[in-house]
Amino acid sequence: MCKLYLSLIFCFALVNHLNCQAKLHVEVLYESLCPDSLSFITQQLHPVFKELAPYVDLKLTPFGKSASLENGAHFVCQHGPQECKGNKIQSCVLNTIPDQSVQVDYVNCFMKTFRKEQRNEQEFGQTCAEAAGVDFNQISECYSSALGTRLQLLAEEVTAKVSPKFVPTILYNGQFNQDLQDASLVDFRRVVCTLISSAYPEACQGPAIIRL
C-alpha cells in the first residue's frame, strides 16, 4: 500500500508539472487476442471512459509483444496470425476516428467480437467499424495496403520504447510505473481520478458508472 501511495505521489508530480488544465496522457499497449487486454478494455476502460474523457488524452496502441519481419513484410504475434490481423485492422480503424470516446467504443466492440469469431476468416470487425461510423471499404483498403503496414510499424516503434513485460501495459504521461500498472488492472477509474484530482478537482465526484 505504501508503495502505491509513493507511486501516486510520483505521478502527482508529473501532472502538476503541466498547467492546471492539461489533460492526463494515458496510453494503453495491448493485443487483439490477449485475454488480459480484453479484460482491461471491457471491464476497466470502457465502462468509465465517457466519464473520464474530458480529462484524459488517450492513445490506444494495438501491438503488444508482436514483432515485424523484413520491415513489415510479415508480423509475428503472441497469440498467432489472427492476432496480427486484428492488430492491423484496429490500427487502420483507429487512424480514421478522431473522437477518443468513439475509439474506446469501437475497440470494446472489436475485442469482444473478434475473439469470439477468431476462427472465421471473413471476420474483420465490420459491424464494429460501421457502428463507429467508419466506411469498412476504406479500412479494407488500409489493411491490404502499405498504410496498414506503416501503422503497425509505428505501433511497434512506440511499443518498443517500453518493451512491455505484461500486456496490456498502461502508461501515464509517458511513464511506466509498476504499482500504478497493477492498480489500473483492478481499478482504472480510481487511479485516473487520483492522478487528475489536483488539476480537475471537480472530476470524479459521482459514483463509478458501470456499463455492461
Short mmCIF file of C-alpha atoms in Angstrom, two decimals:
data_model
loop_
_atom_site.label_atom_id
_atom_site.label_comp_id
_atom_site.label_asym_id
_atom_site.label_seq_id
_atom_site.Cartn_x
_atom_site.Cartn_y
_atom_site.Cartn_z
CA MET A 1 0.00 0.00 0.00
CA CYS A 2 2.82 2.40 0.87
CA LYS A 3 4.42 1.67 -2.50
CA LEU A 4 1.17 2.61 -4.22
CA TYR A 5 0.95 5.91 -2.35
CA LEU A 6 4.53 6.72 -3.29
CA SER A 7 3.71 5.91 -6.91
CA LEU A 8 0.70 8.19 -6.83
CA ILE A 9 2.82 10.98 -5.34
CA PHE A 10 5.32 10.44 -8.15
CA CYS A 11 2.59 10.77 -10.76
CA PHE A 12 1.07 13.79 -8.99
CA ALA A 13 4.38 15.47 -9.67
CA LEU A 14 4.07 14.60 -13.36
CA VAL A 15 0.58 16.04 -13.55
CA ASN A 16 1.38 19.17 -11.56
CA HIS A 17 4.35 19.83 -13.81
CA LEU A 18 1.80 20.58 -16.54
CA ASN A 19 -0.50 23.56 -16.48
CA CYS A 20 -3.67 23.23 -14.45
CA GLN A 21 -5.85 22.47 -17.47
CA ALA A 22 -3.57 19.90 -19.10
CA LYS A 23 -5.11 16.52 -19.69
CA LEU A 24 -3.63 13.34 -18.28
CA HIS A 25 -1.95 11.38 -21.07
CA VAL A 26 -2.89 7.70 -20.93
CA GLU A 27 -1.58 5.11 -23.36
CA VAL A 28 -2.73 1.51 -23.49
CA LEU A 29 -0.42 -1.01 -25.17
CA TYR A 30 -2.48 -4.11 -25.93
CA GLU A 31 -3.11 -7.04 -28.29
CA SER A 32 -6.23 -8.00 -30.20
CA LEU A 33 -6.49 -11.59 -28.88
CA CYS A 34 -4.93 -11.15 -25.46
CA PRO A 35 -7.33 -12.25 -22.69
CA ASP A 36 -5.87 -9.70 -20.25
CA SER A 37 -6.24 -6.94 -22.84
CA LEU A 38 -9.86 -7.96 -23.37
CA SER A 39 -10.48 -7.92 -19.63
CA PHE A 40 -8.93 -4.48 -19.11
CA ILE A 41 -10.67 -2.84 -22.06
CA THR A 42 -14.13 -4.31 -21.45
CA GLN A 43 -14.15 -4.23 -17.64
CA GLN A 44 -11.95 -1.25 -16.72
CA LEU A 45 -11.50 1.20 -19.61
CA HIS A 46 -14.78 1.14 -21.49
CA PRO A 47 -17.25 1.24 -18.58
CA VAL A 48 -15.83 4.52 -17.19
CA PHE A 49 -14.24 6.27 -20.14
CA LYS A 50 -17.05 8.63 -21.06
CA GLU A 51 -16.90 9.98 -17.51
CA LEU A 52 -13.12 10.43 -17.70
CA ALA A 53 -12.83 11.57 -21.33
CA PRO A 54 -12.88 15.36 -20.63
CA TYR A 55 -9.74 14.97 -18.51
CA VAL A 56 -7.79 12.34 -20.45
CA ASP A 57 -5.81 12.29 -23.68
CA LEU A 58 -5.96 8.60 -24.64
CA LYS A 59 -3.82 6.66 -27.09
CA LEU A 60 -4.64 3.05 -27.95
CA THR A 61 -1.76 1.05 -29.44
CA PRO A 62 -2.60 -2.47 -30.68
CA PHE A 63 0.70 -4.35 -30.94
CA GLY A 64 1.98 -5.70 -27.62
CA LYS A 65 4.56 -8.49 -27.82
CA SER A 66 4.39 -8.73 -31.60
CA ALA A 67 7.35 -8.29 -33.93
CA SER A 68 7.87 -7.28 -37.55
CA LEU A 69 9.99 -9.20 -40.04
CA GLU A 70 11.56 -7.78 -43.20
CA ASN A 71 10.40 -4.24 -42.47
CA GLY A 72 6.77 -5.23 -42.11
CA ALA A 73 6.52 -7.84 -44.85
CA HIS A 74 5.43 -10.19 -42.07
CA PHE A 75 4.42 -9.87 -38.43
CA VAL A 76 4.67 -12.47 -35.68
CA CYS A 77 2.21 -12.15 -32.80
CA GLN A 78 1.98 -13.68 -29.35
CA HIS A 79 -1.41 -15.29 -29.98
CA GLY A 80 -0.89 -16.26 -33.60
CA PRO A 81 -1.58 -14.88 -37.10
CA GLN A 82 -5.18 -13.92 -36.34
CA GLU A 83 -3.90 -11.56 -33.66
CA CYS A 84 -1.65 -9.87 -36.22
CA LYS A 85 -4.72 -9.46 -38.40
CA GLY A 86 -6.71 -7.96 -35.53
CA ASN A 87 -3.92 -5.58 -34.56
CA LYS A 88 -3.62 -4.22 -38.09
CA ILE A 89 -7.38 -3.85 -38.53
CA GLN A 90 -7.59 -1.85 -35.31
CA SER A 91 -4.66 0.36 -36.33
CA CYS A 92 -6.46 1.17 -39.58
CA VAL A 93 -9.77 1.96 -37.89
CA LEU A 94 -8.28 3.96 -35.02
CA ASN A 95 -6.38 6.02 -37.57
CA THR A 96 -9.68 7.23 -39.02
CA ILE A 97 -11.55 8.02 -35.76
CA PRO A 98 -10.71 11.40 -34.19
CA ASP A 99 -13.05 11.08 -31.20
CA GLN A 100 -11.40 9.10 -28.42
CA SER A 101 -14.71 8.04 -26.85
CA VAL A 102 -15.74 6.55 -30.18
CA GLN A 103 -12.34 4.85 -30.36
CA VAL A 104 -12.96 3.21 -26.98
CA ASP A 105 -16.45 2.10 -28.03
CA TYR A 106 -15.00 0.63 -31.22
CA VAL A 107 -12.15 -1.22 -29.51
CA ASN A 108 -14.51 -2.56 -26.84
CA CYS A 109 -16.78 -3.92 -29.59
CA PHE A 110 -13.91 -5.28 -31.68
CA MET A 111 -12.13 -7.06 -28.85
CA LYS A 112 -15.27 -8.98 -27.91
CA THR A 113 -16.42 -9.72 -31.44
CA PHE A 114 -13.05 -10.63 -32.94
CA ARG A 115 -12.14 -13.02 -30.13
CA LYS A 116 -15.49 -14.77 -30.40
CA GLU A 117 -15.19 -15.09 -34.20
CA GLN A 118 -11.41 -15.57 -34.44
CA ARG A 119 -11.75 -18.80 -36.43
CA ASN A 120 -13.88 -17.03 -39.04
CA GLU A 121 -11.55 -15.86 -41.82
CA GLN A 122 -14.21 -13.41 -43.02
CA GLU A 123 -14.40 -11.61 -39.67
CA PHE A 124 -12.76 -8.19 -39.78
CA GLY A 125 -14.89 -6.47 -37.15
CA GLN A 126 -17.07 -4.95 -39.85
CA THR A 127 -20.08 -4.32 -37.61
CA CYS A 128 -17.90 -2.58 -35.02
CA ALA A 129 -16.35 -0.29 -37.62
CA GLU A 130 -19.75 0.55 -39.07
CA ALA A 131 -21.13 1.29 -35.59
CA ALA A 132 -18.29 3.78 -35.20
CA GLY A 133 -19.28 5.47 -38.45
CA VAL A 134 -16.34 4.14 -40.43
CA ASP A 135 -16.62 3.01 -44.05
CA PHE A 136 -15.30 -0.52 -43.95
CA ASN A 137 -14.24 -0.39 -47.61
CA GLN A 138 -11.74 2.26 -46.56
CA ILE A 139 -10.50 0.01 -43.77
CA SER A 140 -10.18 -2.96 -46.10
CA GLU A 141 -8.01 -0.85 -48.42
CA CYS A 142 -5.86 0.26 -45.50
CA TYR A 143 -5.46 -3.30 -44.24
CA SER A 144 -4.28 -4.53 -47.64
CA SER A 145 -2.02 -1.58 -48.38
CA ALA A 146 1.28 -0.09 -47.27
CA LEU A 147 -0.65 2.22 -44.94
CA GLY A 148 -1.75 -0.65 -42.71
CA THR A 149 1.82 -1.91 -42.56
CA ARG A 150 3.17 1.56 -41.72
CA LEU A 151 0.63 1.94 -38.92
CA GLN A 152 1.71 -1.35 -37.38
CA LEU A 153 5.39 -0.47 -37.74
CA LEU A 154 4.66 2.79 -35.94
CA ALA A 155 2.83 0.84 -33.21
CA GLU A 156 5.87 -1.42 -32.93
CA GLU A 157 8.17 1.60 -32.61
CA VAL A 158 6.02 3.09 -29.84
CA THR A 159 5.77 -0.23 -28.01
CA ALA A 160 9.49 -0.97 -28.30
CA LYS A 161 10.27 2.16 -26.28
CA VAL A 162 8.61 0.45 -23.31
CA SER A 163 9.32 -3.24 -24.05
CA PRO A 164 6.30 -4.35 -22.02
CA LYS A 165 6.71 -7.43 -19.87
CA PHE A 166 2.94 -7.69 -19.47
CA VAL A 167 0.09 -6.94 -21.86
CA PRO A 168 -1.80 -4.70 -21.54
CA THR A 169 0.62 -2.07 -20.29
CA ILE A 170 -0.80 1.29 -19.20
CA LEU A 171 1.38 4.41 -19.29
CA TYR A 172 0.59 7.70 -17.56
CA ASN A 173 2.15 10.86 -19.00
CA GLY A 174 4.52 8.65 -20.94
CA GLN A 175 5.87 6.91 -17.84
CA PHE A 176 5.56 3.31 -16.71
CA ASN A 177 5.08 2.64 -13.01
CA GLN A 178 4.55 -0.93 -11.83
CA ASP A 179 2.34 -0.05 -8.87
CA LEU A 180 0.06 2.11 -10.99
CA GLN A 181 0.01 -0.62 -13.63
CA ASP A 182 -1.12 -3.18 -11.08
CA ALA A 183 -3.73 -0.83 -9.61
CA SER A 184 -5.07 0.10 -13.07
CA LEU A 185 -5.84 -3.51 -13.90
CA VAL A 186 -8.27 -3.73 -10.98
CA ASP A 187 -9.50 -0.11 -10.62
CA PHE A 188 -8.55 2.09 -13.57
CA ARG A 189 -11.06 4.77 -12.60
CA ARG A 190 -9.61 5.21 -9.15
CA VAL A 191 -6.07 5.60 -10.48
CA VAL A 192 -7.08 8.19 -13.07
CA CYS A 193 -9.28 10.09 -10.61
CA THR A 194 -6.40 10.27 -8.15
CA LEU A 195 -3.96 11.50 -10.80
CA ILE A 196 -6.27 14.25 -12.09
CA SER A 197 -7.59 15.40 -8.72
CA SER A 198 -5.27 18.41 -8.38
CA ALA A 199 -5.78 19.68 -11.94
CA TYR A 200 -9.50 18.85 -12.08
CA PRO A 201 -10.96 18.87 -8.55
CA GLU A 202 -14.47 18.79 -10.00
CA ALA A 203 -13.86 15.41 -11.68
CA CYS A 204 -14.96 12.02 -10.36
CA GLN A 205 -17.43 13.41 -7.84
CA GLY A 206 -20.09 10.82 -8.53
CA PRO A 207 -20.03 7.05 -8.05
CA ALA A 208 -18.49 4.93 -10.77
CA ILE A 209 -20.90 4.14 -13.61
CA ILE A 210 -20.63 0.54 -14.73
CA ARG A 211 -21.84 -0.28 -18.23
CA LEU A 212 -22.16 -3.93 -19.10
#
